[in-house]
Tab-separated table of C-alpha atoms and ligand atoms in Angstrom:
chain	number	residue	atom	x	y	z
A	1	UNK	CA	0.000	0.000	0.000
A	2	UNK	CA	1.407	3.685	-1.330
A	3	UNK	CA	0.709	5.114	2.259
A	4	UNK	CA	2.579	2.043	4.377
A	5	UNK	CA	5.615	2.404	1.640
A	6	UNK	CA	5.590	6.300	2.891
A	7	UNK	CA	5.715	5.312	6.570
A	8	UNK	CA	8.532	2.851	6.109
A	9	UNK	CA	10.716	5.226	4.131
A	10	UNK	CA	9.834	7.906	6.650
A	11	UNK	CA	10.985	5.710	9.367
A	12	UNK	CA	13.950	4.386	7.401
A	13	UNK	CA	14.976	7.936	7.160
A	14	UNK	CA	14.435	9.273	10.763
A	15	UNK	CA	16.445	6.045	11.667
A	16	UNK	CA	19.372	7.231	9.554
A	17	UNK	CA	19.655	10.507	10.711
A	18	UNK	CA	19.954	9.245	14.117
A	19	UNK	CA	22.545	7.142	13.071
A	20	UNK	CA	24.431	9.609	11.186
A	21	UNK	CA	24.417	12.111	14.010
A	22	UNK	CA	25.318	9.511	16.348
A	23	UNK	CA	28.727	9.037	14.165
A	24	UNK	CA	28.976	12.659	13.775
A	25	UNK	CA	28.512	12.815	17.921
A	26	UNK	CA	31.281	9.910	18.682
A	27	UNK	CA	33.837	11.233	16.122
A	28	UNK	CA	33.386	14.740	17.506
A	29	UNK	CA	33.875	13.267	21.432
A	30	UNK	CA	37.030	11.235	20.387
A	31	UNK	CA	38.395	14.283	18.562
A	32	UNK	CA	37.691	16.741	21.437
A	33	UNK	CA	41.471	16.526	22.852
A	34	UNK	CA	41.962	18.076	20.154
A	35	UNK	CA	42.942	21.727	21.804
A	36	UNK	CA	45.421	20.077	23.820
A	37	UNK	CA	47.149	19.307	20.665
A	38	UNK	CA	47.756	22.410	19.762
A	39	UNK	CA	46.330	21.701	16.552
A	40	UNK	CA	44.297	24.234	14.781
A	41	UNK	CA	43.616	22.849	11.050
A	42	UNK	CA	42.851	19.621	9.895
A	43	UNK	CA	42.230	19.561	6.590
A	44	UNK	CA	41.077	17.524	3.930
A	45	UNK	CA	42.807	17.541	0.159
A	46	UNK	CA	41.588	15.577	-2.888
A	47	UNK	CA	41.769	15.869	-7.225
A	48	UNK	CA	39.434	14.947	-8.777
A	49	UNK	CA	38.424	14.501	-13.073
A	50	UNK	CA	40.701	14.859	-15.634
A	51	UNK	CA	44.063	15.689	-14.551
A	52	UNK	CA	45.841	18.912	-15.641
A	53	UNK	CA	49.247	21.061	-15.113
A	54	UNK	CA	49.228	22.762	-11.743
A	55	UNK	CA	47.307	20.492	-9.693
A	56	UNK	CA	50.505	20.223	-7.511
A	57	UNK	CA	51.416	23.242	-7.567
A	58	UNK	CA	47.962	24.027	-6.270
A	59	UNK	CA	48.043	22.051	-3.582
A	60	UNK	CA	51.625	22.962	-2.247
A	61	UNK	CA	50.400	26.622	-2.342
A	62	UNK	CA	46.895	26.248	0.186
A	63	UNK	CA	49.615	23.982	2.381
A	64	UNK	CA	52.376	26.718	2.403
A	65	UNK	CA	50.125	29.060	2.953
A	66	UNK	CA	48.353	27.047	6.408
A	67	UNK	CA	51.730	25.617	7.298
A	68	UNK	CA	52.860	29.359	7.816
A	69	UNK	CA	50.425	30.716	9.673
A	70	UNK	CA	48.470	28.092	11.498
A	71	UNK	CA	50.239	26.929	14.548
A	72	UNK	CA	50.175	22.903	13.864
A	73	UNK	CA	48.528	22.006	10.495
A	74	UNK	CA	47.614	17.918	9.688
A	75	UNK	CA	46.685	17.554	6.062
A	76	UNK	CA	44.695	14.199	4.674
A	77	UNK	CA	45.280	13.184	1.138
A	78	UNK	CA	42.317	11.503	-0.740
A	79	UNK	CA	43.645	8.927	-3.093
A	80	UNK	CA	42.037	9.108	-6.788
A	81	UNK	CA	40.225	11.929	-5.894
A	82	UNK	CA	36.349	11.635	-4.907
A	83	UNK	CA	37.036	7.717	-4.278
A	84	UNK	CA	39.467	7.983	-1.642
A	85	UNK	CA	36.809	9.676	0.385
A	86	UNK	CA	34.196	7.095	-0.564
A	87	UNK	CA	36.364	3.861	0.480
A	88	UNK	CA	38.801	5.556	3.337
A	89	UNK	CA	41.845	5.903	1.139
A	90	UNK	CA	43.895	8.260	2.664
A	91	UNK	CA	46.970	9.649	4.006
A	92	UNK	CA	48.583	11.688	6.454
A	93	UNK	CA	50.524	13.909	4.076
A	94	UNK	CA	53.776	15.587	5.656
A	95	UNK	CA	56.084	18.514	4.795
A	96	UNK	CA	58.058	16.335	2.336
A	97	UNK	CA	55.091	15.632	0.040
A	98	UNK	CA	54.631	19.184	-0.736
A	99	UNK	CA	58.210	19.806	-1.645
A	100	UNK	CA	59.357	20.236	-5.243
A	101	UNK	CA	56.324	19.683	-6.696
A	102	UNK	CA	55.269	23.215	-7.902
A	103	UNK	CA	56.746	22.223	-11.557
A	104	UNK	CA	55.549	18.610	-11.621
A	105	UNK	CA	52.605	17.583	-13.582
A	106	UNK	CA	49.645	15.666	-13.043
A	107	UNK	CA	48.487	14.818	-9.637
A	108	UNK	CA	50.330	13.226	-6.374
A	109	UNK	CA	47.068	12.087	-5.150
A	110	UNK	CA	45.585	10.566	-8.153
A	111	UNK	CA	42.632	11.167	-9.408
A	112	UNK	CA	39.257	9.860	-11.067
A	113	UNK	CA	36.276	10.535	-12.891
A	114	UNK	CA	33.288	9.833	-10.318
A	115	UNK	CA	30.153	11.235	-12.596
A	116	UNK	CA	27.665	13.664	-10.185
A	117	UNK	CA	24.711	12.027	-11.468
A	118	UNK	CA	25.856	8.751	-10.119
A	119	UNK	CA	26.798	10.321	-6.381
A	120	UNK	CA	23.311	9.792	-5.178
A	121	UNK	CA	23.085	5.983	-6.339
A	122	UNK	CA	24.502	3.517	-4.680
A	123	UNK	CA	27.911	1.569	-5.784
A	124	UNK	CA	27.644	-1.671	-7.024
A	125	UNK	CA	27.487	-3.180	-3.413
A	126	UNK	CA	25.150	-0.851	-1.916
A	127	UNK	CA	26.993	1.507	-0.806
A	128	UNK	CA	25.238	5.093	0.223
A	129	UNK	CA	28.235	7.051	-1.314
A	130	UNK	CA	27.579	10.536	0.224
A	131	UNK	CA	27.197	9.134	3.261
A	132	UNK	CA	30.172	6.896	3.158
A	133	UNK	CA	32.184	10.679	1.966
A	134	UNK	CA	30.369	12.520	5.210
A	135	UNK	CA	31.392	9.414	7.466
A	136	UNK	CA	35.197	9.903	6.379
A	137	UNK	CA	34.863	13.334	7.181
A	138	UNK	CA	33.473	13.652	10.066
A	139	UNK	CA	35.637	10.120	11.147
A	140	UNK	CA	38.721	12.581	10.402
A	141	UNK	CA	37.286	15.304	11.924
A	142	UNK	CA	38.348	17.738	9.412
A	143	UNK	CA	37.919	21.112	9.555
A	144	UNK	CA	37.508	21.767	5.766
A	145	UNK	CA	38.094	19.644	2.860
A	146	UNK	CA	39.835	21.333	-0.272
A	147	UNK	CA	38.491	20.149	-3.436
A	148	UNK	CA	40.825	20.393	-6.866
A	149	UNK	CA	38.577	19.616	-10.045
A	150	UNK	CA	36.598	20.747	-12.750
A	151	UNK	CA	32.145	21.216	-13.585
A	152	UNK	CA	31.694	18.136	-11.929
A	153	UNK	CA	33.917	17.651	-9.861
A	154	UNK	CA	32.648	21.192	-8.465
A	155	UNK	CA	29.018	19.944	-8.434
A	156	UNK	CA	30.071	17.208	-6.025
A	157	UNK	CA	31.837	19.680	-3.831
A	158	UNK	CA	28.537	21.852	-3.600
A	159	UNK	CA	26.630	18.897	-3.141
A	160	UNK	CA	28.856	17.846	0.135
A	161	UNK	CA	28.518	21.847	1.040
A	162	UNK	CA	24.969	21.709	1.065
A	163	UNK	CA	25.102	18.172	3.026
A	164	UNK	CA	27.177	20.115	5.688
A	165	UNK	CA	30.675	20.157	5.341
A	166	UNK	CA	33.179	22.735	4.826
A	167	UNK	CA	34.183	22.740	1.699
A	168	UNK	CA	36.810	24.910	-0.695
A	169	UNK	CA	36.554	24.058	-4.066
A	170	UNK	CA	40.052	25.578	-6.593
A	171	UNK	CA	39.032	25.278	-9.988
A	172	UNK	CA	40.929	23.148	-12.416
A	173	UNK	CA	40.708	21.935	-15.989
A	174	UNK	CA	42.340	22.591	-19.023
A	175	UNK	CA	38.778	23.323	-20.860
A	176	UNK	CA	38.538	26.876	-18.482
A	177	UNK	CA	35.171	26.031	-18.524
A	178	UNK	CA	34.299	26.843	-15.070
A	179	UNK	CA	31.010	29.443	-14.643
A	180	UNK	CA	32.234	32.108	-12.145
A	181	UNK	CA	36.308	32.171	-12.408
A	182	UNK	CA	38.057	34.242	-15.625
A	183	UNK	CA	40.580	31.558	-15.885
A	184	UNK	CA	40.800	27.769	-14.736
A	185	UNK	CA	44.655	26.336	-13.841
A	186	UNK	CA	45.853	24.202	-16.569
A	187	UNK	CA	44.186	26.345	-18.955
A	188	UNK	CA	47.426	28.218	-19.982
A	189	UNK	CA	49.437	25.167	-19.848
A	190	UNK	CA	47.189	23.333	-22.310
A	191	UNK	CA	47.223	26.608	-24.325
A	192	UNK	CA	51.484	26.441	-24.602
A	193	UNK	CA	51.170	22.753	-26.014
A	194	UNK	CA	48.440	22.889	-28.134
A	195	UNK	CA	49.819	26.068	-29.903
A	196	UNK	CA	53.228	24.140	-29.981
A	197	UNK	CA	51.678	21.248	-31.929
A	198	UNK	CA	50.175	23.681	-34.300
A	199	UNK	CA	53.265	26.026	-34.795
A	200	UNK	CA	55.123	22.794	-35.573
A	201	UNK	CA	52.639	21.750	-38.163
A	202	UNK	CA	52.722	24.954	-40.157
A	203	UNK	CA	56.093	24.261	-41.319
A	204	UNK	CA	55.468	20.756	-42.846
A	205	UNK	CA	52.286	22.111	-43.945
A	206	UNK	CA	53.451	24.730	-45.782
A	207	UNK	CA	56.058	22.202	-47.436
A	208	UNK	CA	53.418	20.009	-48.539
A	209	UNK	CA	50.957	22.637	-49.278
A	210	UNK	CA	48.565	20.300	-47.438
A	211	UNK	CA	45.552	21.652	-45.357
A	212	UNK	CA	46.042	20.036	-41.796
A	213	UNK	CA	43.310	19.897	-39.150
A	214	UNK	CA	44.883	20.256	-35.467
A	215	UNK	CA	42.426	18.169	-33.179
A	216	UNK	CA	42.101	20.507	-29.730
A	217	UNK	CA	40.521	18.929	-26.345
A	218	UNK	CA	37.179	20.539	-25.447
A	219	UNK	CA	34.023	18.589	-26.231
A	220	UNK	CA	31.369	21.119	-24.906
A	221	UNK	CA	33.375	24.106	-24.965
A	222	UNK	CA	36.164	26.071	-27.657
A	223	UNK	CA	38.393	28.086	-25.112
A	224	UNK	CA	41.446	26.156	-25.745
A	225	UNK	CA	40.734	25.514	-29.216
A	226	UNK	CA	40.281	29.380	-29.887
A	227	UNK	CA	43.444	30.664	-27.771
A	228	UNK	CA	45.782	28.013	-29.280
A	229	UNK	CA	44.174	28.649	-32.942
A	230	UNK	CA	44.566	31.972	-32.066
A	231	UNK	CA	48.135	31.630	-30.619
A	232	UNK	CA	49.597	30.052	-33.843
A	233	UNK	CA	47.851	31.571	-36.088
A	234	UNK	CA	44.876	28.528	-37.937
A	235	UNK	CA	43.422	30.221	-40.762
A	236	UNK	CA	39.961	28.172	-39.633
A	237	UNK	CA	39.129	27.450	-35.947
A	238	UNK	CA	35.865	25.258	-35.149
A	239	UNK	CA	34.257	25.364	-32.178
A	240	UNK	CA	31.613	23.574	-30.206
A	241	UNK	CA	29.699	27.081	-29.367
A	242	UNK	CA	29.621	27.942	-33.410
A	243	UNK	CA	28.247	25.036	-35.476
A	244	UNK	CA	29.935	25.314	-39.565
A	245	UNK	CA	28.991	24.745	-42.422
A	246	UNK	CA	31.320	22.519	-44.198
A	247	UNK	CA	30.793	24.718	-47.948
A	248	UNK	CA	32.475	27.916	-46.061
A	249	UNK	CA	35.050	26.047	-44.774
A	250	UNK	CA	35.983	24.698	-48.030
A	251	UNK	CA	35.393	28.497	-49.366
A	252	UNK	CA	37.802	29.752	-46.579
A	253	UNK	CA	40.830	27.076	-48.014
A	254	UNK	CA	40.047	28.099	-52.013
A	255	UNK	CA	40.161	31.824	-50.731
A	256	UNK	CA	43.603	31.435	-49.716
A	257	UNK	CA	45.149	29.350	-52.541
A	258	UNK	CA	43.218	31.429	-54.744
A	259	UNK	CA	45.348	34.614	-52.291
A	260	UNK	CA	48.744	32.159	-53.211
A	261	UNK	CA	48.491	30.637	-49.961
A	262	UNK	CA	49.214	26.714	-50.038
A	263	UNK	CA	48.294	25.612	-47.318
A	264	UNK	CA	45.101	26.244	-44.763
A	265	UNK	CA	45.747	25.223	-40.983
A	266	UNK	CA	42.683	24.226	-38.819
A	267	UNK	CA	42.154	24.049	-35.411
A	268	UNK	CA	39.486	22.121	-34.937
A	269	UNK	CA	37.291	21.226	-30.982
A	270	UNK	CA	36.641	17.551	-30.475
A	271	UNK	CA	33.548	19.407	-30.107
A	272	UNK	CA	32.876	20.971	-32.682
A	273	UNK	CA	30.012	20.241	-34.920
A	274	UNK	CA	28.184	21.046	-38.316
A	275	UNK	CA	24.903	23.326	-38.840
A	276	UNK	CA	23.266	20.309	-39.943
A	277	UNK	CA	23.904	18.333	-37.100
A	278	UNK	CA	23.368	20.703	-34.265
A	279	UNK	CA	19.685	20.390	-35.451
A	280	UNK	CA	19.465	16.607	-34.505
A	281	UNK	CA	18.324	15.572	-30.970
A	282	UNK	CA	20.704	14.519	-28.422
A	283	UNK	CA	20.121	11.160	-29.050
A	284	UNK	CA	19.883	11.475	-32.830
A	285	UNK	CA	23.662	12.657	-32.750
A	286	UNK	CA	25.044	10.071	-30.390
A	287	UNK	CA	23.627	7.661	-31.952
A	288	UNK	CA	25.385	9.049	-35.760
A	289	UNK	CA	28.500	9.403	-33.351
A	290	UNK	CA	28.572	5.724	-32.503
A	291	UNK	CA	27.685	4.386	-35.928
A	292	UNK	CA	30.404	6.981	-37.485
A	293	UNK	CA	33.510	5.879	-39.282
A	294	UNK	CA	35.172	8.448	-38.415
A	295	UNK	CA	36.867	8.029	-35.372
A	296	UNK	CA	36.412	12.329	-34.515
A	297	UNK	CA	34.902	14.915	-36.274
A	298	UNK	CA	38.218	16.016	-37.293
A	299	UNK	CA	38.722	12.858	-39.748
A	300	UNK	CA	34.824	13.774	-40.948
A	301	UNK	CA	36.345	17.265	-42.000
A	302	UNK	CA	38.979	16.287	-43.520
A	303	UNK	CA	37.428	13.399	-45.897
A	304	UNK	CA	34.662	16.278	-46.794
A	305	UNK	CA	37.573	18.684	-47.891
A	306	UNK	CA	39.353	16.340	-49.657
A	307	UNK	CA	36.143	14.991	-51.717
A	308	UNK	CA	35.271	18.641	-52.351
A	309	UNK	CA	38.683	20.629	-53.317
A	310	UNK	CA	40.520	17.716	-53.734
A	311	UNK	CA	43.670	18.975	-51.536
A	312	UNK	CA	45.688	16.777	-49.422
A	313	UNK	CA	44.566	17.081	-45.838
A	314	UNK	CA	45.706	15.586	-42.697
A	315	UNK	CA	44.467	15.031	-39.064
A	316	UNK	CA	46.629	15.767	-36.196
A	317	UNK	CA	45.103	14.342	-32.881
A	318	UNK	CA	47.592	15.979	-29.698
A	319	UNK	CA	44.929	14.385	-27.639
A	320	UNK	CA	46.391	13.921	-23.514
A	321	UNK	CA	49.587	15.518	-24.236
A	322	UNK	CA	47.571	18.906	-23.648
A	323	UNK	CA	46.769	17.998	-20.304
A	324	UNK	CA	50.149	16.395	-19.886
A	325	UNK	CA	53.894	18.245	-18.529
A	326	UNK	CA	54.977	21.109	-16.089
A	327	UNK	CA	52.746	23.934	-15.696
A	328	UNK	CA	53.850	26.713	-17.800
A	329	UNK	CA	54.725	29.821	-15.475
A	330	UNK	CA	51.358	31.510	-15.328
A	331	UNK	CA	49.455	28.473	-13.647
A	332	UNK	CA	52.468	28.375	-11.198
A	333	UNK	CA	52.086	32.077	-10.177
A	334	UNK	CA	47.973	31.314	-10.197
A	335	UNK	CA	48.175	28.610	-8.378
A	336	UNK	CA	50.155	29.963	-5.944
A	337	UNK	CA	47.553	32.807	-5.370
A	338	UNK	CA	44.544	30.770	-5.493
A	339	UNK	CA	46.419	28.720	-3.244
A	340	UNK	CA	47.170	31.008	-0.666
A	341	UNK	CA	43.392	32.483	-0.870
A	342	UNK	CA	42.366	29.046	-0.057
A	343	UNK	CA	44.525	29.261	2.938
A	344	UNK	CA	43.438	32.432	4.011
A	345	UNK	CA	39.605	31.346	3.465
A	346	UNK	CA	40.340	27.926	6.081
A	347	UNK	CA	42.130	30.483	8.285
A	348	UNK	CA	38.605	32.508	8.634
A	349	UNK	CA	36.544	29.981	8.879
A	350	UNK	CA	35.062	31.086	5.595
A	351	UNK	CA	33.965	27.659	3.798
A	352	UNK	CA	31.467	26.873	0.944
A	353	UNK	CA	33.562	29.010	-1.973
A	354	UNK	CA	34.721	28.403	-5.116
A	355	UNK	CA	38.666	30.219	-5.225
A	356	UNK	CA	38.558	31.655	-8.738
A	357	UNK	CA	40.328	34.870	-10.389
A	358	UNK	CA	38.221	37.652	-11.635
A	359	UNK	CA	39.320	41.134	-13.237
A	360	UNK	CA	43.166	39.846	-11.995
A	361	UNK	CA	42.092	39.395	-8.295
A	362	UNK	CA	41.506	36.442	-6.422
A	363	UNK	CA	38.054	36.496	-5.425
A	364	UNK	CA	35.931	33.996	-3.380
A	365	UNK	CA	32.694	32.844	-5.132
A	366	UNK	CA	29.735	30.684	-3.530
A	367	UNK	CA	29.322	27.540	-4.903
A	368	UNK	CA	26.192	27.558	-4.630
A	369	UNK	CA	25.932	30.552	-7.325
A	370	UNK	CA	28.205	28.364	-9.853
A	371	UNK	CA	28.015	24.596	-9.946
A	372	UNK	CA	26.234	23.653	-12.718
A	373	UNK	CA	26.903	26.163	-14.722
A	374	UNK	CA	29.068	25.903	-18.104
A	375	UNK	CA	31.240	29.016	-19.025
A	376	UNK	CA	31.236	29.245	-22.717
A	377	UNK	CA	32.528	30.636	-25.917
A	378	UNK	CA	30.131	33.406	-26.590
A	379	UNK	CA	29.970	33.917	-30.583
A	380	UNK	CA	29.435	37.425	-30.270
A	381	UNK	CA	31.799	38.200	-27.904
A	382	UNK	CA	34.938	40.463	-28.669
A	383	UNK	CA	37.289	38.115	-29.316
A	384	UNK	CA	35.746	36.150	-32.086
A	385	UNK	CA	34.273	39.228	-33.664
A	386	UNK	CA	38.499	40.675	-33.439
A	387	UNK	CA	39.518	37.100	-35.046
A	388	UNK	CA	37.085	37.431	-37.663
A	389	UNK	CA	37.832	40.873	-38.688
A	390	UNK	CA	41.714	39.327	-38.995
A	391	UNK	CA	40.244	36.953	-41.545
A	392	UNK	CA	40.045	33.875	-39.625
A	393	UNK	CA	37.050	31.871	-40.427
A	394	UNK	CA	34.335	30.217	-38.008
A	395	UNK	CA	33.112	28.309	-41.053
A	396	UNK	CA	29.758	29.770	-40.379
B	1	F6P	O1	37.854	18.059	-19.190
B	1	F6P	C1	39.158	17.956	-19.598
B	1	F6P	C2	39.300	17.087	-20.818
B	1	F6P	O2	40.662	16.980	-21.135
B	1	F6P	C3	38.514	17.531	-22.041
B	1	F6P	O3	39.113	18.573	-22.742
B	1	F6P	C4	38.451	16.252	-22.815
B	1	F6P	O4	37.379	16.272	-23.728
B	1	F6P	C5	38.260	15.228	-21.737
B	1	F6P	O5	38.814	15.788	-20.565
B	1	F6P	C6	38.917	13.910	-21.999
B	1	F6P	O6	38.587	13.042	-20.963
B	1	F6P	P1	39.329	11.697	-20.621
B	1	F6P	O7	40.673	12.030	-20.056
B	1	F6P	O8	38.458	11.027	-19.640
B	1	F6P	O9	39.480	10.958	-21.922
């Protein structure tokens, strides 16, 4: 009967809540000696998505920042980011863990991709994952629980904010995605090696007098696809925000060997899609995505341009190698100031903010204002308007 099932959840759930603040209650009595420590922060770190440059260096800059002004600092690292909370992986990190890492790449901690819409459903033995995260918590008795990642890695972190806990979220990912900051870490970094790739294929381009298509990561979004087009110069950038049209892209290439130009460079999103099929449904393009023979749109838009101008054209993929490496100089110096905001914020007890940079200061931003939101490529905006009055084309 619909009204019995009601009662029994009801029940179910008062006797939960007892439970859980039972846990909370014991962990809080064990952990009340505490003062006599001398401690004053415990903190939580863990990374979490896709990895990027500066993760470490982000990490060693909220540490330096506690370690020199809190008077006894313990820091927990999560192993493989959200899951190390989940199943207890952790560490007591020392001193020696944060040194010389502000050049190294990816992530000391590890990380993984733990999908937000599967947070609230239980793992594959039952297990009540946000209240297996809240347990390790509150088991630690952490004061605040630093949270490196990108959209949803950020969703999860407003998620355990809104479930209690103090959370600081820094916001990573080489996409720069993130709703609410000017500029992700990693972001730069991806920029240096994507524009590398490209610079280096101009030359044997222009040799060939081939058109070449330079793959760039971003499947919702075009910010490192336009800086590093922009950066080395593509004649052609497609982007996930500006659906083409296949006939001006081949118009842009016979413009410029009609101009004496022999060769056209693209830089093409993963992204990025045609006028034609941004009019499908969501499921009418995955499913042309899975039954494609193409194994990226890139390899779509070059057999298209070859069958209609007839010019030899190639398909660089860079693929992880743009998340990959030292952080170039910028992310160090950002991270380092996000870093030490982050510090600053556990300091004050000021919890439940997204660390992000806007107008060139470090600002702290509510999560609950941001997560879920995508920052994206605007096709009116300044920039692309600037790039096309330079000539470049959109292919729209
Ligand atoms: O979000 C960062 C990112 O590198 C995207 O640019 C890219 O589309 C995606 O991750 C790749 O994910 P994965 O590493 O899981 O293949």
């Amino acid at each position: 009967h619909p009204f019995l099932h009601t009662a029994i959840v009801e029940k179910k759930k008062i006797y939960y809540n007892k439970k859980q603040a039972n846990v909370k209650g014991i962990y809080e009595k064990k952990n009340n000696n505490r003062k006599d420590c001398n401690i004053m922060k415990r903190i939580g770190l863990l990374t979490s998505g896709g990895d990027c440059q500066a993760l470490n260096a982000a990490m060693r800059g909220v540490v330096k920042g506690l370690s020199n002004n809190v008077d006894g600092l313990e820091v927990y690292g999560f192993f493989d980011g959200y899951k190390g909370l989940i199943y207890g992986k952790y560490r007591l990190l020392t001193s020696g863990d944060f040194s010389g890492i502000l050049t190294k790449g990816g992530t000391i901690l590890g990380t993984s991709r733990q999908p937000f819409k599967l947070m609230r459903e239980p793992d594959e033995n039952g297990l009540n994952k946000v209240e297996a995260m809240k347990q390790t918590y509150y088991k630690l008795n952490l004061d605040c629980l630093v949270i490196l990642g990108g959209n949803g890695t950020q969703k999860t972190a407003n998620l355990l904010r809104e479930e209690g806990l103090n959370i600081i979220h820094l916001p990573k990912t080489i996409d720069n995605d993130i709703y609410g900051t000017d500029m992700t870490f990693g972001f730069q970094s991806a920029i240096d090696i994507a524009a590398d790739v490209i610079d280096c294929i101009h030359t044997t381009a222009s040799s060939h007098s081939r058109v070449f298509i330079v793959e760039v990561m971003g499947h919702k979004v075009g910010w490192l696809t336009l800086y590093a087009g922009l950066a080395a110069g593509a004649d052609i950038i497609l982007l996930p925000e500006i659906p083409y049209d296949i006939d001006k892209v081949v118009e842009a290439i016979q413009k410029r060997s009609k101009d004496g130009k022999g060769f056209t460079i693209l830089a093409v999103a993963e992204g990025a899609i045609s006028k034609k099929d941004a009019k499908l449904s969501k499921k009418e393009y995955k499913k042309k995505i899975e039954s494609s023979k193409y194994p990226s749109v890139s390899y779509e838009v070059a057999d298209l341009i070859i069958k209609k101008t007839g010019i030899d054209t190639r398909v660089t993929v860079p693929g992880h190698t743009q998340r990959g490496g030292s952080p170039c100089p910028y992310d160090r110096v950002l991270c380092s100031r996000l870093g030490a905001e982050a510090a600053q914020a556990i300091i004050d007890g000021d919890y439940g903010n997204m660390i992000a940079v806007k107008a060139s200061k470090i600002v702290r931003v509510p999560l609950e204002k941001v997560a879920g939101k995508l920052k994206m490529v605007e096709p009116d905006s300044q920039i692309i308007k600037e790039a096309q009055f330079m000539g470049i084309s959109f292919g729209n």
